[in-house]
CSV table of C-alpha atoms in Angstrom, one decimal:
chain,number,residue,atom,x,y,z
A,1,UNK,CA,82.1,92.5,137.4
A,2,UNK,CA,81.9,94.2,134.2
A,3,UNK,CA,80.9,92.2,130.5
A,4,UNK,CA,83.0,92.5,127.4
A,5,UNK,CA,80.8,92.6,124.4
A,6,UNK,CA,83.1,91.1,121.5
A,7,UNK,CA,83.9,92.3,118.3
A,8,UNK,CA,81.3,92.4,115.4
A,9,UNK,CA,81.3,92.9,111.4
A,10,UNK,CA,78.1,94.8,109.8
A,11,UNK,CA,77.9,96.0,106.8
A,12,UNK,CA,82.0,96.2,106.3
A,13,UNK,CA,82.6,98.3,109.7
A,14,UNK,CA,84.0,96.7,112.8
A,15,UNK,CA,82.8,97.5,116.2
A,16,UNK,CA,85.6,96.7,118.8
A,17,UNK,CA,84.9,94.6,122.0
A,18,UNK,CA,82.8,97.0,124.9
A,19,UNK,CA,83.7,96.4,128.6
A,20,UNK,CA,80.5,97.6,130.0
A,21,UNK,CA,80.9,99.3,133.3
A,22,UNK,CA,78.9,98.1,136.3
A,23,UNK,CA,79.0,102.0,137.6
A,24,UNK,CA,78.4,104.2,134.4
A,25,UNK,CA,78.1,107.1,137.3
A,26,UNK,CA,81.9,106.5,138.0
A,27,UNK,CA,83.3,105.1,135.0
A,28,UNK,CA,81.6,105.1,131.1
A,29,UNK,CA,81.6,102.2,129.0
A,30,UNK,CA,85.1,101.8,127.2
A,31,UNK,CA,86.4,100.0,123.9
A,32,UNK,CA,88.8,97.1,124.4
A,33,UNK,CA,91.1,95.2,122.1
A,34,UNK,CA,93.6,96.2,119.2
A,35,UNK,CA,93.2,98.9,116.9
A,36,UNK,CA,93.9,97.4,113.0
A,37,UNK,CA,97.2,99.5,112.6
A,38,UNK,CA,97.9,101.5,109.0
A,39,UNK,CA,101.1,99.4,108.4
A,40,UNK,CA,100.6,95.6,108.4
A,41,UNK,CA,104.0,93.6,107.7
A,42,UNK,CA,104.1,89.9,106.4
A,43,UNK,CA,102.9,88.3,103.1
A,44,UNK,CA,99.5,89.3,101.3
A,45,UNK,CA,97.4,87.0,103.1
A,46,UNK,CA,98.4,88.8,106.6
A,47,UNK,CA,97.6,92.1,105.0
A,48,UNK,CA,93.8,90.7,104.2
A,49,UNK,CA,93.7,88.2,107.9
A,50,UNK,CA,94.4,92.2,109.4
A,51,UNK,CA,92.0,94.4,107.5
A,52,UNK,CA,89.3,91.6,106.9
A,53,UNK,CA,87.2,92.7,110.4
A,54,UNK,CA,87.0,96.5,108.4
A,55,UNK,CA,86.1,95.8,105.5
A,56,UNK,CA,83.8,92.9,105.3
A,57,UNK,CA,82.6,90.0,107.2
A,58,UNK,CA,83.6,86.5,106.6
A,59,UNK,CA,80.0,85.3,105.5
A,60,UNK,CA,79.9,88.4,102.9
A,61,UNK,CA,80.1,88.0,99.2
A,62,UNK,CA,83.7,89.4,98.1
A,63,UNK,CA,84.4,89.6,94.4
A,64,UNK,CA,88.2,89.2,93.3
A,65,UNK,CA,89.1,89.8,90.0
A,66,UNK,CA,92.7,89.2,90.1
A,67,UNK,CA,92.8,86.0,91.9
A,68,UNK,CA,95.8,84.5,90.0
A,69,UNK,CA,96.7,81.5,92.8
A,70,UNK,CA,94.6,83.1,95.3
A,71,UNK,CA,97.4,84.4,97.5
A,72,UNK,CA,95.1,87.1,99.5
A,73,UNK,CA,92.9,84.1,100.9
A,74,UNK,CA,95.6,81.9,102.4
A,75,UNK,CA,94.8,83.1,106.2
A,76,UNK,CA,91.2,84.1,105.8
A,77,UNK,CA,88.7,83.4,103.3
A,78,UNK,CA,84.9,84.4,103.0
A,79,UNK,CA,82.8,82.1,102.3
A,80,UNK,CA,81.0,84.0,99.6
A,81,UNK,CA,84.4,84.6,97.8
A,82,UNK,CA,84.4,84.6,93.7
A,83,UNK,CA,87.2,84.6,92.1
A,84,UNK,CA,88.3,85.2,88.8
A,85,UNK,CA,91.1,85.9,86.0
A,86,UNK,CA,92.0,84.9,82.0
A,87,UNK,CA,94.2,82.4,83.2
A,88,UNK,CA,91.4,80.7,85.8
A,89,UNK,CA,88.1,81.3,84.1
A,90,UNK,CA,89.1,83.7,81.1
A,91,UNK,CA,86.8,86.8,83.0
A,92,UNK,CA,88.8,89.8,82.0
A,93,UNK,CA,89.0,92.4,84.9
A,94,UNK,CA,88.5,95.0,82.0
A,95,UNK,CA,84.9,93.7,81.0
A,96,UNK,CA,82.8,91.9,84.3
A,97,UNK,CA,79.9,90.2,83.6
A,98,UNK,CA,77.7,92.0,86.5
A,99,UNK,CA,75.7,94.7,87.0
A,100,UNK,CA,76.4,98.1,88.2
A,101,UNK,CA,77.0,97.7,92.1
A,102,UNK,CA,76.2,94.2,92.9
A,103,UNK,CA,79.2,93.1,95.0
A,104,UNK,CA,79.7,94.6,98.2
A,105,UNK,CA,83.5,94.2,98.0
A,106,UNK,CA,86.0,94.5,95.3
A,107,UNK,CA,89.8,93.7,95.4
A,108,UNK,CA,92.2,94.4,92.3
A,109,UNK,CA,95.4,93.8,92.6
A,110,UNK,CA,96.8,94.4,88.9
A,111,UNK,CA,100.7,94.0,87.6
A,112,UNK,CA,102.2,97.0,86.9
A,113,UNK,CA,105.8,96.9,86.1
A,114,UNK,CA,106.3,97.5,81.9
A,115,UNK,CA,109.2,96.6,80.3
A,116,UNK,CA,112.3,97.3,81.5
A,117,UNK,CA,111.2,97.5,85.0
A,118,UNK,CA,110.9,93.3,85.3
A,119,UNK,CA,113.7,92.9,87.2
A,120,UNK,CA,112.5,95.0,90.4
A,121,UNK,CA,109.1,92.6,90.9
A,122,UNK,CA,107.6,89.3,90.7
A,123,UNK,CA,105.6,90.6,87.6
A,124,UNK,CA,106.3,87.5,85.3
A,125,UNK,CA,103.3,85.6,87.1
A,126,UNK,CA,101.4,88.2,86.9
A,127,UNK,CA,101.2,89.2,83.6
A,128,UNK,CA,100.9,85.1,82.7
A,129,UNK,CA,98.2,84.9,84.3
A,130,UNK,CA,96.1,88.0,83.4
A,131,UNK,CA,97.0,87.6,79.4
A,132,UNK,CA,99.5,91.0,79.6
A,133,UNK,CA,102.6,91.0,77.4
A,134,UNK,CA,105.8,91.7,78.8
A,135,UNK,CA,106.9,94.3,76.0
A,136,UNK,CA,103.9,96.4,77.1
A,137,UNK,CA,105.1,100.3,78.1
A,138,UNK,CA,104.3,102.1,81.2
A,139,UNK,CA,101.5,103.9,79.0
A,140,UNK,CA,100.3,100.7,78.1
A,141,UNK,CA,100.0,99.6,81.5
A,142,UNK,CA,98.4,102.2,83.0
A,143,UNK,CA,96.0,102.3,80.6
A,144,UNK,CA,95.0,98.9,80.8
A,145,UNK,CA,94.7,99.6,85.0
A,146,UNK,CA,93.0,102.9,84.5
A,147,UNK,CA,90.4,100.2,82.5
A,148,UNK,CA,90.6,97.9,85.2
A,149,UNK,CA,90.0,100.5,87.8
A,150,UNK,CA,86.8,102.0,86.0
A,151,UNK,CA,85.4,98.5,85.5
A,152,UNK,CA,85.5,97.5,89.2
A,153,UNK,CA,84.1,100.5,90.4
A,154,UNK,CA,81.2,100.3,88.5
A,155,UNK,CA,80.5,96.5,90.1
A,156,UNK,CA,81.9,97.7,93.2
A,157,UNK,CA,78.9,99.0,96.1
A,158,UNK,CA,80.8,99.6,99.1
A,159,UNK,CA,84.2,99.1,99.2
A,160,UNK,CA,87.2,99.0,96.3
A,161,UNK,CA,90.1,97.4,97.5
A,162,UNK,CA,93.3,97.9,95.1
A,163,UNK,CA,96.8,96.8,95.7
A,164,UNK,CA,100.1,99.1,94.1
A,165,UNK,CA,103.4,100.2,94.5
A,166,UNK,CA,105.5,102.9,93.5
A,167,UNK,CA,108.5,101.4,91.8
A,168,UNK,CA,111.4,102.9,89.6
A,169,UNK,CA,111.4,102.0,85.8
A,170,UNK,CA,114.8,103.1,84.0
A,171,UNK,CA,115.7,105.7,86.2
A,172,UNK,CA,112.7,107.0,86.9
A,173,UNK,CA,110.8,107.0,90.3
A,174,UNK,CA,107.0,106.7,89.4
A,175,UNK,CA,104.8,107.5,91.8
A,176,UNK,CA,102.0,104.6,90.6
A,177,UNK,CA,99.6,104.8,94.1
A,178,UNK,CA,99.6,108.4,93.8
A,179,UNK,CA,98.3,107.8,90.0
A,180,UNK,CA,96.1,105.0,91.1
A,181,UNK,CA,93.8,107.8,93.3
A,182,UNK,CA,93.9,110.3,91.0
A,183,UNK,CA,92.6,108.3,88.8
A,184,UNK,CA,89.9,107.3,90.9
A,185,UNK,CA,88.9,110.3,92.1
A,186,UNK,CA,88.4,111.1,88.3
A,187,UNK,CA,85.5,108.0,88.5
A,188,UNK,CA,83.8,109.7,91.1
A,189,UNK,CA,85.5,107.4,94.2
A,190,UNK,CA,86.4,109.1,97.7
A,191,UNK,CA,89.8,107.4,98.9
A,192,UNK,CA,88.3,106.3,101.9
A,193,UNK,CA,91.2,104.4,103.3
A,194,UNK,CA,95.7,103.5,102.8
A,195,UNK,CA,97.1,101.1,104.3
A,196,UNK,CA,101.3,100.1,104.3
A,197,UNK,CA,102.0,96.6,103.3
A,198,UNK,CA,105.8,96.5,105.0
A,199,UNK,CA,106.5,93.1,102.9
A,200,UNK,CA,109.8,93.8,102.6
A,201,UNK,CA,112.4,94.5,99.6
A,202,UNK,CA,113.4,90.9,99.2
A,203,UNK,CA,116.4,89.1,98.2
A,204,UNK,CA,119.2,91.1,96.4
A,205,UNK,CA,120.9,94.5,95.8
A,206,UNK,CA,124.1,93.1,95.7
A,207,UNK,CA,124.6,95.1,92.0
A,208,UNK,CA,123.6,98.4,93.1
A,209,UNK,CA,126.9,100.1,93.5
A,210,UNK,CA,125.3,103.6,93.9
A,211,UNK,CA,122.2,103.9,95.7
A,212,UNK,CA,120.3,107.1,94.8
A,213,UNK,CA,116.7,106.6,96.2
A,214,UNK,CA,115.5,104.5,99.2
A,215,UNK,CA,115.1,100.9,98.6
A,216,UNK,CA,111.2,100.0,98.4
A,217,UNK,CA,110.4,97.4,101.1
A,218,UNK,CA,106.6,98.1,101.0
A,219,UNK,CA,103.3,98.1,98.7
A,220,UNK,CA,100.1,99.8,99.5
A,221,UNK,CA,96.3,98.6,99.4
A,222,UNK,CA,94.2,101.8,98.8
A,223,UNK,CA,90.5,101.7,99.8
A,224,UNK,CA,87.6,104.0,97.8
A,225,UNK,CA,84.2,104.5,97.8
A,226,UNK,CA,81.8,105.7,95.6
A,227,UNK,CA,81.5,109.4,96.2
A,228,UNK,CA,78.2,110.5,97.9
A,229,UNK,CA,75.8,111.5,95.6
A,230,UNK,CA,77.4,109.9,93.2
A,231,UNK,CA,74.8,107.2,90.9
């Protein structure tokens, strides 16, 4: 009868369960089990419960800096999770105080609705938390994430973990994920990973009269790493 070697976690890649054959001559070894898909529905905490086996292992220091009412950890939560924000602790993902690549992991989920565009998220507890006033403009915004985005890359050794959307803001589709890795790839990261957060569109819609775009029902969670060669 064949073994099944189970899952394991080292350094941030997951090996899938082996069912090791007891006749290699007729039949190889073969990988067993689920695949972790590129669209995960449910609520942020299913997202990280999904992707957690990838990207690190449950005993692994993880370092987030948007940790607001710790929402991501609900389902799964490493034991050498740190946690910050202005609101918690007053750490300001802007300015970290660690050295260059000394967390494994990093995740960064920033606001990113400016004014005007309120009314399509769940911004307000957002920008509460992380000190951002609401009258701030898209410019504004994405300068304060392009800050953000620099600042955990630099404490960031393996993996980057950052959660956006693309949203409309007075008319105007923006295209913020799209923005997100050009930026990065401007810091010397490799997009090394996108996965679909289906969480759905939520409650309303009954004052859209005229729909002229498709209705966002989803989020994504980009993963980089440094480029090679990169110091």
């Amino acid at each position: 009868m064949a073994s099944v070697h189970g899952p394991t976690n080292q350094g941030g890649v997951m090996s899938r369960a082996v069912e090791q054959s007891m006749f290699p001559g007729l039949r190889s070894d073969r990988a067993v089990g689920p695949l972790v898909p590129s669209v995960i529905p449910g609520t942020n905490a299913d997202l990280i419960d999904k992707i957690t086996p990838i990207y690190f292992a449950d005993d692994e220091p993880v370092l987030d800096v948007t940790y607001g009412q710790g929402a991501w950890w609900k389902r799964r939560r490493p034991t050498g999770l740190v946690g910050h924000d202005l609101a918690l602790d007053g750490v300001d993902f802007t300015d970290l105080p660690y050295g260059d690549r000394s967390w494994p992991t990093v995740c960064f989920d920033p606001p990113y609705i400016p004014a005007g565009g309120a009314t399509t998220t769940t911004a307000g507890g957002f920008q509460a938390a992380y000190g951002i006033d609401q009258g701030r403009s898209q410019s504004e915004l994405d300068t304060l994430m392009y800050a953000g985005l620099a600042e955990t890359a630099r404490v960031m050794s393996r993996f980057l973990l950052v959660k956006c959307a693309d949203f409309v803001n007075s008319g105007r589709f923006v295209a913020q994920s799209y923005k997100v890795a050009r930026w990065a790839d401007d810091l010397g990261l490799d997009l090394h990973d996108e996965i679909v957060h289906a969480a759905g569109s939520g409650p309303g819609g009954h004052n859209i009269v005229t729909q002229r775009r498709a209705r966002r029902a989803h989020s994504k969670l980009l993963v980089f790493t440094h480029r090679k060669g990169s110091v």
